[in-house]
XYZ file of C-alpha atoms in Angstrom:
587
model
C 121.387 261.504 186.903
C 124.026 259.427 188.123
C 127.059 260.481 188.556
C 130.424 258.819 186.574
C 133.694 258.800 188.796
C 136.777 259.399 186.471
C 139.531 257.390 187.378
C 143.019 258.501 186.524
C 145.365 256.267 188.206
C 148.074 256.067 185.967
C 149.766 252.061 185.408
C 147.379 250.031 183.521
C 146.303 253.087 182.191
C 149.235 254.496 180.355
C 150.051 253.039 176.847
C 151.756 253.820 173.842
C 148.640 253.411 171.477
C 145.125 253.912 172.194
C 143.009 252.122 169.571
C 139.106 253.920 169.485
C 137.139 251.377 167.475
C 137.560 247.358 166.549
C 136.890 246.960 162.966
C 139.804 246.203 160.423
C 141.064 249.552 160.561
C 141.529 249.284 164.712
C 141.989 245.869 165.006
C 145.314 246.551 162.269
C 146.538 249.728 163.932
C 146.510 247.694 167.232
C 147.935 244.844 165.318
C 151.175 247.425 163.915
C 151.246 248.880 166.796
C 152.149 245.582 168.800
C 154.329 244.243 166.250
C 156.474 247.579 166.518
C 156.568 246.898 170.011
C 154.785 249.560 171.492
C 151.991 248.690 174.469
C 148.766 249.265 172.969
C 144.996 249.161 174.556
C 142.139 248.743 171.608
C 138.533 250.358 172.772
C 135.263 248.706 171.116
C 132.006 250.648 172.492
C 129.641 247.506 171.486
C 130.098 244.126 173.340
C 131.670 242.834 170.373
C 134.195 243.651 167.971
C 133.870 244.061 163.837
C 132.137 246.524 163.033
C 131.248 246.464 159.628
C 133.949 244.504 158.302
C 132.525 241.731 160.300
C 129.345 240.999 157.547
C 132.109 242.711 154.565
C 133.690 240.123 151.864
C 136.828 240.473 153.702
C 138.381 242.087 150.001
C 141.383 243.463 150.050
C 142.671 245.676 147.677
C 145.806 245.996 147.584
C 148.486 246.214 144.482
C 151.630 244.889 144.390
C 151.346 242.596 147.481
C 152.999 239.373 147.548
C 150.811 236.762 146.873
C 150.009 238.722 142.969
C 154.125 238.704 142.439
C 154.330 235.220 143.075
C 150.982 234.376 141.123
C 153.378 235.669 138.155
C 150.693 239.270 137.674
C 153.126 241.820 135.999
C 151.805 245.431 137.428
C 153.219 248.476 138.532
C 152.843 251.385 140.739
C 152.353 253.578 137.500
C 150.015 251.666 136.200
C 148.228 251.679 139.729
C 148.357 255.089 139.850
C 147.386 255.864 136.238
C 144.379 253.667 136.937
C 143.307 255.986 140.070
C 143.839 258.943 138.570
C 141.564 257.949 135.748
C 138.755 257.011 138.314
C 138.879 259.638 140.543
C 139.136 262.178 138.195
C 139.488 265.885 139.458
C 139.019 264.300 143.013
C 142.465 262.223 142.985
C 144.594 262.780 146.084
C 148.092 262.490 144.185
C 149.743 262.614 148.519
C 147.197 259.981 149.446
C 147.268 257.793 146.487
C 151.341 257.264 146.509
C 151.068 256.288 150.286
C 148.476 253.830 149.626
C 150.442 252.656 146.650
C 153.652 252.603 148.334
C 152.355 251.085 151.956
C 149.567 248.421 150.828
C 152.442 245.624 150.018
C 154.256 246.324 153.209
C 150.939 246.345 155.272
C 150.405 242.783 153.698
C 153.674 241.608 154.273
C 153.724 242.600 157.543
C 150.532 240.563 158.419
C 151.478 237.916 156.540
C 154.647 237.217 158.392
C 154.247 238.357 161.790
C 150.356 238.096 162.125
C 148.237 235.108 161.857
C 146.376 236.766 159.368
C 146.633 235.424 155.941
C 145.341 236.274 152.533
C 144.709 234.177 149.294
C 145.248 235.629 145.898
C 141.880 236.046 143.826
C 142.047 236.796 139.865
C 139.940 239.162 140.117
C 139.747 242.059 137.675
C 139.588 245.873 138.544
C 135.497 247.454 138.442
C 136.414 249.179 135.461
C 139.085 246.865 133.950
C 139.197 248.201 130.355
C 140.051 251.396 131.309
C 143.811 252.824 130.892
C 146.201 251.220 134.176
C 143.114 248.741 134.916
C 144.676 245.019 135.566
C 143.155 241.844 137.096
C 145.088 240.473 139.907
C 145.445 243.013 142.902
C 142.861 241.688 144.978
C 143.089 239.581 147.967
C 140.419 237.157 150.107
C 140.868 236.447 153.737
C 141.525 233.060 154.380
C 139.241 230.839 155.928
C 139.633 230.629 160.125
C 138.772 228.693 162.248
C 137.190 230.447 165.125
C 137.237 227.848 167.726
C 141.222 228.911 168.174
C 139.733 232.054 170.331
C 137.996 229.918 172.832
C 135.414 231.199 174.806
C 136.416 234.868 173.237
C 134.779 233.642 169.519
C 131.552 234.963 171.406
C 132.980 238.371 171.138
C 132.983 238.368 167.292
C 130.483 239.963 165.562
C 128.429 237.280 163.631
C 127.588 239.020 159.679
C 124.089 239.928 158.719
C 121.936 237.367 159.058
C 120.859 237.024 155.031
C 124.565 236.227 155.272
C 124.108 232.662 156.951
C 122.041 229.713 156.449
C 120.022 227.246 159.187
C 120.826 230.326 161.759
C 124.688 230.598 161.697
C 126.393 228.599 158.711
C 128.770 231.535 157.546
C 128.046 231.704 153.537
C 130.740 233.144 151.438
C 131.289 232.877 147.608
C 133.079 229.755 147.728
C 130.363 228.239 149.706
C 127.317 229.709 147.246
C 129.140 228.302 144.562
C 129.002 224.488 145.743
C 125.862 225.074 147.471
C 124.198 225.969 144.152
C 125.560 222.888 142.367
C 126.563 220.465 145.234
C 126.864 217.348 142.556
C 129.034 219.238 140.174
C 131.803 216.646 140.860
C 132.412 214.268 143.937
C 134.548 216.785 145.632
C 132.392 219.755 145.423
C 129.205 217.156 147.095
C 132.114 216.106 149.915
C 133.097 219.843 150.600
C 129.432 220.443 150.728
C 128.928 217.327 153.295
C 131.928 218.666 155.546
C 130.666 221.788 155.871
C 127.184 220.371 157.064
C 129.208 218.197 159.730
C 130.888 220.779 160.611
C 127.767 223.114 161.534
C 126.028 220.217 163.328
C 128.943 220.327 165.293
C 129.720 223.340 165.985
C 126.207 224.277 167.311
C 126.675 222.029 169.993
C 129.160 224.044 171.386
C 129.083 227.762 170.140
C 126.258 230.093 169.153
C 127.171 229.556 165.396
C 129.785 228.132 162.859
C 133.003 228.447 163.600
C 134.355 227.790 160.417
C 134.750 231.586 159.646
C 135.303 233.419 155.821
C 135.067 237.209 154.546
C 135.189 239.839 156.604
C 134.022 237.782 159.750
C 137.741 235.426 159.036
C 139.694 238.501 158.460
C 138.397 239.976 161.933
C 138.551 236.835 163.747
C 142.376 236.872 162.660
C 143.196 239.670 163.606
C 141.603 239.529 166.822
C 143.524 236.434 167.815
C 147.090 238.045 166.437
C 146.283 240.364 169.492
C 145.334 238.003 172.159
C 148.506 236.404 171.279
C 150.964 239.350 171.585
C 148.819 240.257 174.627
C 147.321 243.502 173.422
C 144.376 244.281 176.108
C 140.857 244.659 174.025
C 138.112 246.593 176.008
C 134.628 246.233 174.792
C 131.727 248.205 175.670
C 134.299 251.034 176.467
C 132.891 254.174 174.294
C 134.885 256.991 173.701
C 133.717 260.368 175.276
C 136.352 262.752 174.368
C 139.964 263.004 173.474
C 142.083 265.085 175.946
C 144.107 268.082 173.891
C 146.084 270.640 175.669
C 146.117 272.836 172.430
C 149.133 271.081 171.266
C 148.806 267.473 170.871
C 146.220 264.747 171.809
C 147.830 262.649 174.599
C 144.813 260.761 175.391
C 141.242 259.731 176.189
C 138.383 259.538 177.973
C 136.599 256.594 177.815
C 133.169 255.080 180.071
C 133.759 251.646 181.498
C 131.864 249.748 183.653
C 129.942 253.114 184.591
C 133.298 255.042 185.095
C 135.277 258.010 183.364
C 138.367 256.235 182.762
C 141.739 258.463 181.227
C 143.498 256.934 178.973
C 146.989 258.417 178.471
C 148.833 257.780 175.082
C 152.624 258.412 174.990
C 152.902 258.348 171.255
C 149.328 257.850 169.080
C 145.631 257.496 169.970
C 144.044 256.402 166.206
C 140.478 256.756 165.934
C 138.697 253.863 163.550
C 134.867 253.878 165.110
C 133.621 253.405 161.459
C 132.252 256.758 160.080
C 128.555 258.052 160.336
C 126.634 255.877 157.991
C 124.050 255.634 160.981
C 123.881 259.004 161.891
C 120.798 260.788 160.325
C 121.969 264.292 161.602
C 125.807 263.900 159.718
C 124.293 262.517 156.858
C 122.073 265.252 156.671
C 124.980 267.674 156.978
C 127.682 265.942 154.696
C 125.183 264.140 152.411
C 122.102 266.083 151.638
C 122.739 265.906 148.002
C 122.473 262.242 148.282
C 119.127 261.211 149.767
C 118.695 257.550 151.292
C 117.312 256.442 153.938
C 119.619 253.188 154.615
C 122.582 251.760 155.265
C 124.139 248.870 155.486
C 127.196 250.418 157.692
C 127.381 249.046 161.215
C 124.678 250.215 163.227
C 126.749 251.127 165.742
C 128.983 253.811 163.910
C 127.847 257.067 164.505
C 130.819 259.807 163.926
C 131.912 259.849 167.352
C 135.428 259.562 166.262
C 134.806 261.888 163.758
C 133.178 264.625 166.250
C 135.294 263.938 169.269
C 138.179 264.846 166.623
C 135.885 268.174 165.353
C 135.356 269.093 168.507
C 139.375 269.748 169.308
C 139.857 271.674 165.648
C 140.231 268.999 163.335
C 138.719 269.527 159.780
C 136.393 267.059 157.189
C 137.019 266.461 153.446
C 134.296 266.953 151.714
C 135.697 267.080 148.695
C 135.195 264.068 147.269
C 132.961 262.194 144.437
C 130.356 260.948 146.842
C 129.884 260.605 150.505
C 129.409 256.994 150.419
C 129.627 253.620 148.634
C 126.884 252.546 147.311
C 124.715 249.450 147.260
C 121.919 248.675 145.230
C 118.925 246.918 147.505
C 115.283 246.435 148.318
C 113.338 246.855 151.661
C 110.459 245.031 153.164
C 107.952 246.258 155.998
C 107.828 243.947 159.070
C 105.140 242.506 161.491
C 105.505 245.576 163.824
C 105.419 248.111 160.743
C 109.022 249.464 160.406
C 110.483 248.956 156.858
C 113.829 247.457 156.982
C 116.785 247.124 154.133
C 117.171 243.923 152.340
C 120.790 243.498 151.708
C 120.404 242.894 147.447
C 124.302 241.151 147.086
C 126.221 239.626 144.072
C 124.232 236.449 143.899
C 121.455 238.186 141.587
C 122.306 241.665 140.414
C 124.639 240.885 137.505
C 123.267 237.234 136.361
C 121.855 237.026 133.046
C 118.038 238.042 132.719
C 117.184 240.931 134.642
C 116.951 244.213 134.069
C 116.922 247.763 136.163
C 114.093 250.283 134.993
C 112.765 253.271 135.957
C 109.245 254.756 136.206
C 109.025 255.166 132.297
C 110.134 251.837 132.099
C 113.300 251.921 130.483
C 117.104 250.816 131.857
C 119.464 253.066 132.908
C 122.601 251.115 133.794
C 124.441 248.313 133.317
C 122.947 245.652 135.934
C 126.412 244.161 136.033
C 128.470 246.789 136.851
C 129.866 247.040 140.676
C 127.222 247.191 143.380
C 128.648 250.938 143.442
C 127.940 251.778 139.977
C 124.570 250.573 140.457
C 124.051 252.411 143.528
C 125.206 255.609 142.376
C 122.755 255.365 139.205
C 119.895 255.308 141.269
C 120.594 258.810 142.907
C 121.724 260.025 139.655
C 118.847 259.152 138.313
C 116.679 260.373 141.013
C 116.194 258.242 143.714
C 115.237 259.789 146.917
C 113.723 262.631 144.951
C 110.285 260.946 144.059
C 111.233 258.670 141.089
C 111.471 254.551 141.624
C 113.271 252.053 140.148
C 112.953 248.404 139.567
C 114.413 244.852 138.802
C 112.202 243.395 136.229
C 113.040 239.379 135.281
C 111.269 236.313 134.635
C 110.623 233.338 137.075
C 112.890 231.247 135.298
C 115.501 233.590 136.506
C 113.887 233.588 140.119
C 114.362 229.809 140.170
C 117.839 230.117 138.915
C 119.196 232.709 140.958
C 117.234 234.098 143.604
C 116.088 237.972 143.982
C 116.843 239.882 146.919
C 116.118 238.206 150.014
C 114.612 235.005 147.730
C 117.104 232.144 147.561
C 117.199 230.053 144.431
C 114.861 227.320 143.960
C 111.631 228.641 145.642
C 108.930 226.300 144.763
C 106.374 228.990 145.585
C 106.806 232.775 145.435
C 103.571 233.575 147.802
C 105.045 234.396 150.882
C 107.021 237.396 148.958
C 103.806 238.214 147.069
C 101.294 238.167 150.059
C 103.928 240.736 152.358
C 104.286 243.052 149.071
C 108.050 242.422 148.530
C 107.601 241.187 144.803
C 105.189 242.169 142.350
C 103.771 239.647 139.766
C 101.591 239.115 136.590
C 101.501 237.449 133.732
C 102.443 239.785 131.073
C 104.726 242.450 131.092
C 101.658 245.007 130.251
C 100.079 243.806 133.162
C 103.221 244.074 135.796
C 103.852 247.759 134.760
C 100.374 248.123 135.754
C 100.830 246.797 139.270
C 104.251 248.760 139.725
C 103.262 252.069 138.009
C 105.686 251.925 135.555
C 104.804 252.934 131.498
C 103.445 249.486 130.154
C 104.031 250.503 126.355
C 107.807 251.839 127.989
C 108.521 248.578 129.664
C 107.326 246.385 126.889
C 109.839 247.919 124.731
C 112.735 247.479 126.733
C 111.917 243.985 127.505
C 111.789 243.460 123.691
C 114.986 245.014 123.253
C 116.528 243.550 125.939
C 115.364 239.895 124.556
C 117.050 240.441 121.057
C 120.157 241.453 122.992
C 120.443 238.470 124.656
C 119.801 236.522 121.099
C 122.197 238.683 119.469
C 125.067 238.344 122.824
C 125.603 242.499 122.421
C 124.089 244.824 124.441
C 123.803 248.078 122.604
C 122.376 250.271 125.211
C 125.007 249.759 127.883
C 127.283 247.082 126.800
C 126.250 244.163 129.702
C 128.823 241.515 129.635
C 131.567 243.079 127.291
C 133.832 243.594 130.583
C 135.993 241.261 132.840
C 134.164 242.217 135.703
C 130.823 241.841 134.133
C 131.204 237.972 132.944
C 132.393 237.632 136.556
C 128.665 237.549 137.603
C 127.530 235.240 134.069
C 126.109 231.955 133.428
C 128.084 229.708 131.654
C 124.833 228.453 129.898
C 123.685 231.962 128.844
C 124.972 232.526 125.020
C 126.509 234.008 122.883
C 126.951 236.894 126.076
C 127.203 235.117 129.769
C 125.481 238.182 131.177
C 122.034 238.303 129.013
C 119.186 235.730 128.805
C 115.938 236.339 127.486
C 112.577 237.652 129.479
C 109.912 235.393 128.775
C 108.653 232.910 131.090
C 105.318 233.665 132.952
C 104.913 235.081 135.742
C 107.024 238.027 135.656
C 108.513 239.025 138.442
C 109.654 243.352 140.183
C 111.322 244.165 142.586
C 111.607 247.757 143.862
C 115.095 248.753 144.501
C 116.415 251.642 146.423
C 119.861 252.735 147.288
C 121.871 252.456 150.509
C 125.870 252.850 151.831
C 127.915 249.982 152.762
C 129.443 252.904 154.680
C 130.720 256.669 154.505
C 133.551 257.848 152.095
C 133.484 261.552 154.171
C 135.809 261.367 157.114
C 138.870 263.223 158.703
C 141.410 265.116 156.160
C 144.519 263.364 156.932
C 147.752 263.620 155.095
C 150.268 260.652 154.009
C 150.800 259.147 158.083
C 147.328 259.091 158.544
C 147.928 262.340 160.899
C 144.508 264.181 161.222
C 145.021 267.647 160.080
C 143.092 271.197 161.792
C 141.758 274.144 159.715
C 145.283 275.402 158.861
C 146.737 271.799 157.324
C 149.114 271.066 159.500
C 149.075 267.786 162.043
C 147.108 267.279 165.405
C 150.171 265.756 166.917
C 149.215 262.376 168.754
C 145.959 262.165 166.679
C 145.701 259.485 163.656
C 142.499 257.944 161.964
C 141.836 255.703 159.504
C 138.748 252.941 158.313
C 136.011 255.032 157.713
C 137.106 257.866 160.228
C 139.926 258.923 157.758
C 138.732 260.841 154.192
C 138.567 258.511 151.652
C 141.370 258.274 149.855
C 139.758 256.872 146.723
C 137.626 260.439 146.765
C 134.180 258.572 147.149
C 134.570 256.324 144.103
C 135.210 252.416 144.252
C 137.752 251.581 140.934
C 137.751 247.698 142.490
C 136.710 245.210 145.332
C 138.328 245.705 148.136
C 138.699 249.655 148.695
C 137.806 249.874 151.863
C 139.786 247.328 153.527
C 142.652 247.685 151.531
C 143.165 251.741 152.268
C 142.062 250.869 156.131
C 145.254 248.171 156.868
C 147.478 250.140 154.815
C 146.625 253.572 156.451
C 146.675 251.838 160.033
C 149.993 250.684 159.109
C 151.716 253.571 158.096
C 150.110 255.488 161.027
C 151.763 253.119 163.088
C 155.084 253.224 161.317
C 154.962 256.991 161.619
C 154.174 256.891 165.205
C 157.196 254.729 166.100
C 159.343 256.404 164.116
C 161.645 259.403 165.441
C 159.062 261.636 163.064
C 156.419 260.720 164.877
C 157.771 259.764 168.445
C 156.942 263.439 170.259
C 156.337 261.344 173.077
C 154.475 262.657 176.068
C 156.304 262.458 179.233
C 154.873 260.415 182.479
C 154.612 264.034 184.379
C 153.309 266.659 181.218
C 150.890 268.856 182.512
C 148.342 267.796 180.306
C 148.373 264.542 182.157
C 146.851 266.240 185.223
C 144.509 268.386 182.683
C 141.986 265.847 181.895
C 138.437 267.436 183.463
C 135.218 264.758 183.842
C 132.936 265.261 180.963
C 129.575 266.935 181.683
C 126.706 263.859 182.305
């Protein structure tokens, strides 16, 4: 085996911060950290940074920022933390709430003005809008970037998931579906659409993709060049091996570059933000077992090793918490070489009007407009993973309208997807239960049911389209409800759905700083997390769009703020002891 030489020299290798992992959680802490003023080296163990923010929707959730007080929304942190406490249930984290509540408009604030990151207010309403605190208006969108600003470093972005471009590398985001869908809805939607085809052309004579950047992909791309322009060092394919703890603090790292041990020493934080362990099978296993799926949709790249190299020096896991993940409803497909793969199964289909989710008897079992969360989590609650299989059951008008799964709208032929056994068809609704084991007589029903639903605009089973958030997803030409249309156009159309994570809810117990906490409670000094490292702080639920981002800048920031602060400023001295500790890792 060959052997790694751990270098120490001290220099370049001393910092203030050391950042372990670039997705929006690290890429913000090193952003906070920099605009506090403290030298800062970020760590990314791929080649490129993102993680899974990079294919996210770039949401933010965030309540009370600026950009919903100067849209005019009238909230308040009671009614924000009313709203939690009624989705979280016995699982609310009253310490970890009030933070979030009390740090997300500063967080945004702070990027807005010293950053070039920059946020757009969206009117978009809560998941769960009619219940008691739920408002519309505290989400934000990324802005658009352009990502020829970072040079020959755009390259080092992580492109999103492929079903997440068109013609091999034109970024698609809502705003794009929408005129793409309808390009001669008026003269300026057909120009926008134009553009952004010149655009493309020319971009791909230049760069490996678009440049013109939204979601997730523009909020990383932002944030990555706010650091090049303070200056902040970003290493990539620099994995963390293990933190170095003398028993009192963490005052550093070990990471592997270029085929080297390399000591990192950290006079006031190292924050650990690799992502969670949505890719581990052995963690989810351990910390999930109650929740069988085989998929995820979480970087493939995040593994725990934040979380372990944190376990490994006494620090604890929540587990207490609604679920270990956030779900996604989606489908899978086998490929030429024989390994099934997920189908990523987004907005553009799940909650349109005329489709519905079924079991093996055939009948509905939630509310195919809910969140993508909701409809995840009623697939293992219903007994996914244990043996029993699920559906989406529409018509091919609906295909043609909207798409299903990894079928775009406006398919002239639906073979391909019927020859490689993604889709199931037939011509009567007797006849597809057949083909998808699923009670004909059981199915029949509920399509009949469903049908004078959809004439009568009121759902009686499960209430489709009688929320905010539901008519989000509804067709203006579906009446009297948005979110229903009839079942009745030959063939009929399944599609077997299964559910994944976007990511993991299970992370490090923190408290209010972010601190990571050991077995007693109290702080490992010099040792922060957040992302998907940190617990969850909304307990494994998801009350609106944007809960992942929106806790992972806010918890970066006030790690930061905690770290420069007196409070959290135990710096450690150029000569400590523990400096001198640091031993090379076993190969």
């Amino acid at each position: 085996m060959n052997e790694r030489v751990e270098t120490k020299a001290r220099g370049s290798n001393e910092v203030d911060v050391l950042v372990i992992g670039a997705g929006a959680g690290g890429l913000s802490a090193a952003l906070f950290a920099s605009i506090r003023g403290m030298k800062t080296l970020l760590c990314e163990k791929t080649s490129q940074i993102g993680g899974t923010t990079a294919s996210s929707g770039g949401i933010v959730w965030a309540p009370g920022n600026m950009h919903a007080r100067n849209a005019g929304v009238e909230d308040s942190p009671d009614r924000v933390r009313e709203y939690l406490a009624g989705e979280l249930g016995e699982y609310f984290d009253a310490e970890l709430a009030n933070a979030f509540i009390e740090g997300a408009p500063k967080a945004i604030e702070t990027l807005e003005r010293q950053s070039d990151v920059k946020f757009s207010y969206v009117p978009w309403p809560d998941y769960h809008p009619d219940r008691p605190g739920g408002a519309t208006g505290r989400t934000l969108e990324s802005k658009r970037f352009d990502g020829r600003l970072l040079g020959d470093d755009f390259r080092r972005v992580r492109a999103p998931l492929k079903p997440l471009m068109l013609f091999g590398g034109l970024q698609v985001d809502k705003r794009k579906v929408d005129d793409f869908l309808n390009p001669f809805r008026s003269p300026q939607t057909f120009c926008r659409v134009i553009k952004t085809f010149a655009r493309y052309a020319a971009d791909r004579l230049t760069y490996p993709r678009g440049t013109e950047l939204g979601a997730g992909n523009a909020l990383v791309a932002a944030l990555f060049y706010s650091l090049k322009r303070k200056g902040v060092d970003v290493w990539t394919n620099a994995p963390l091996v293990r933190l170095i703890h003398d028993g009192r603090r963490v005052s550093g790292a070990v990471v592997e570059r270029d085929g080297a041990y390399q000591t990192i020493y950290a006079r006031r934080a190292v924050v650990l933000a690799t992502g969670g362990f949505p890719q581990n099978d052995q963690m989810r296993k351990e910390f999930a077992k109650d929740f069988p799926h085989e998929f995820s949709f979480g970087f493939e790249e995040s593994i725990g090793e934040g979380i372990n190299a944190a376990r490994e020096i006494g620090a604890t896991v929540d587990t207490h918490l609604a679920s270990p993940g956030y779900w996604q409803p989606s489908s899978s497909i086998r490929g030429a070489d024989g390994i099934r793969r997920p189908v990523l199964y987004g907005y553009l289909d799940r909650g349109r009007p005329g489709v519905v989710a079924v079991n093996s008897s055939g009948r509905r079992f939630v509310n195919e407009s809910n969140s993508y969360h909701d409809v995840g989590r009623a697939l293992i609650d219903a007994g996914s993973g244990r043996g029993e299989k699920f559906f989406f059951v529409c018509d091919r008008t609906f295909v043609w309208n909207h798409g299903l799964g990894m079928i775009r709208p406006f398919r002239w032929s639906l073979r391909p997807y019927i020859d490689s056994g993604y889709i199931k068809t037939a011509d009567s609704i007797e006849e597809l239960a057949t083909k998808i084991g699923v009670d004909p007589a059981g199915l029949k029903k509920t399509i009949e049911k469903h049908n004078s639903y959809a004439r009568t605009g009121v759902d009686l089973e499960f209430g489709k389209g009688s929320t905010a958030y539901n008519r989000m997803f509804g067709h203006p030409r579906a009446r009297p409800n948005p979110n229903l249309a009839p079942i009745v156009k030959a063939p009929f159309v399944a599609l077997e759905i299964i559910p994944t994570t976007l990511g993991t809810a299970v992370g490090l117990d923190v408290n209010r700083n972010a601190q990571v906490l050991d077995g007693s409670g109290r702080p490992i000094q010099g040792l922060y997390a957040c992302g998907n490292d940190m617990e969850s702080m909304m307990r494994g639920c998801y009350p609106a769009g944007g809960i992942t981002l929106g806790p992972a800048i806010t918890f970066a920031y006030l790690a930061m703020e905690h770290a420069s602060s007196n409070a959290g400023a135990e710096i450690v001295p150029l000569d400590n002891p523990a400096h001198d500790g640091a031993r090379r890792p076993a190969n």
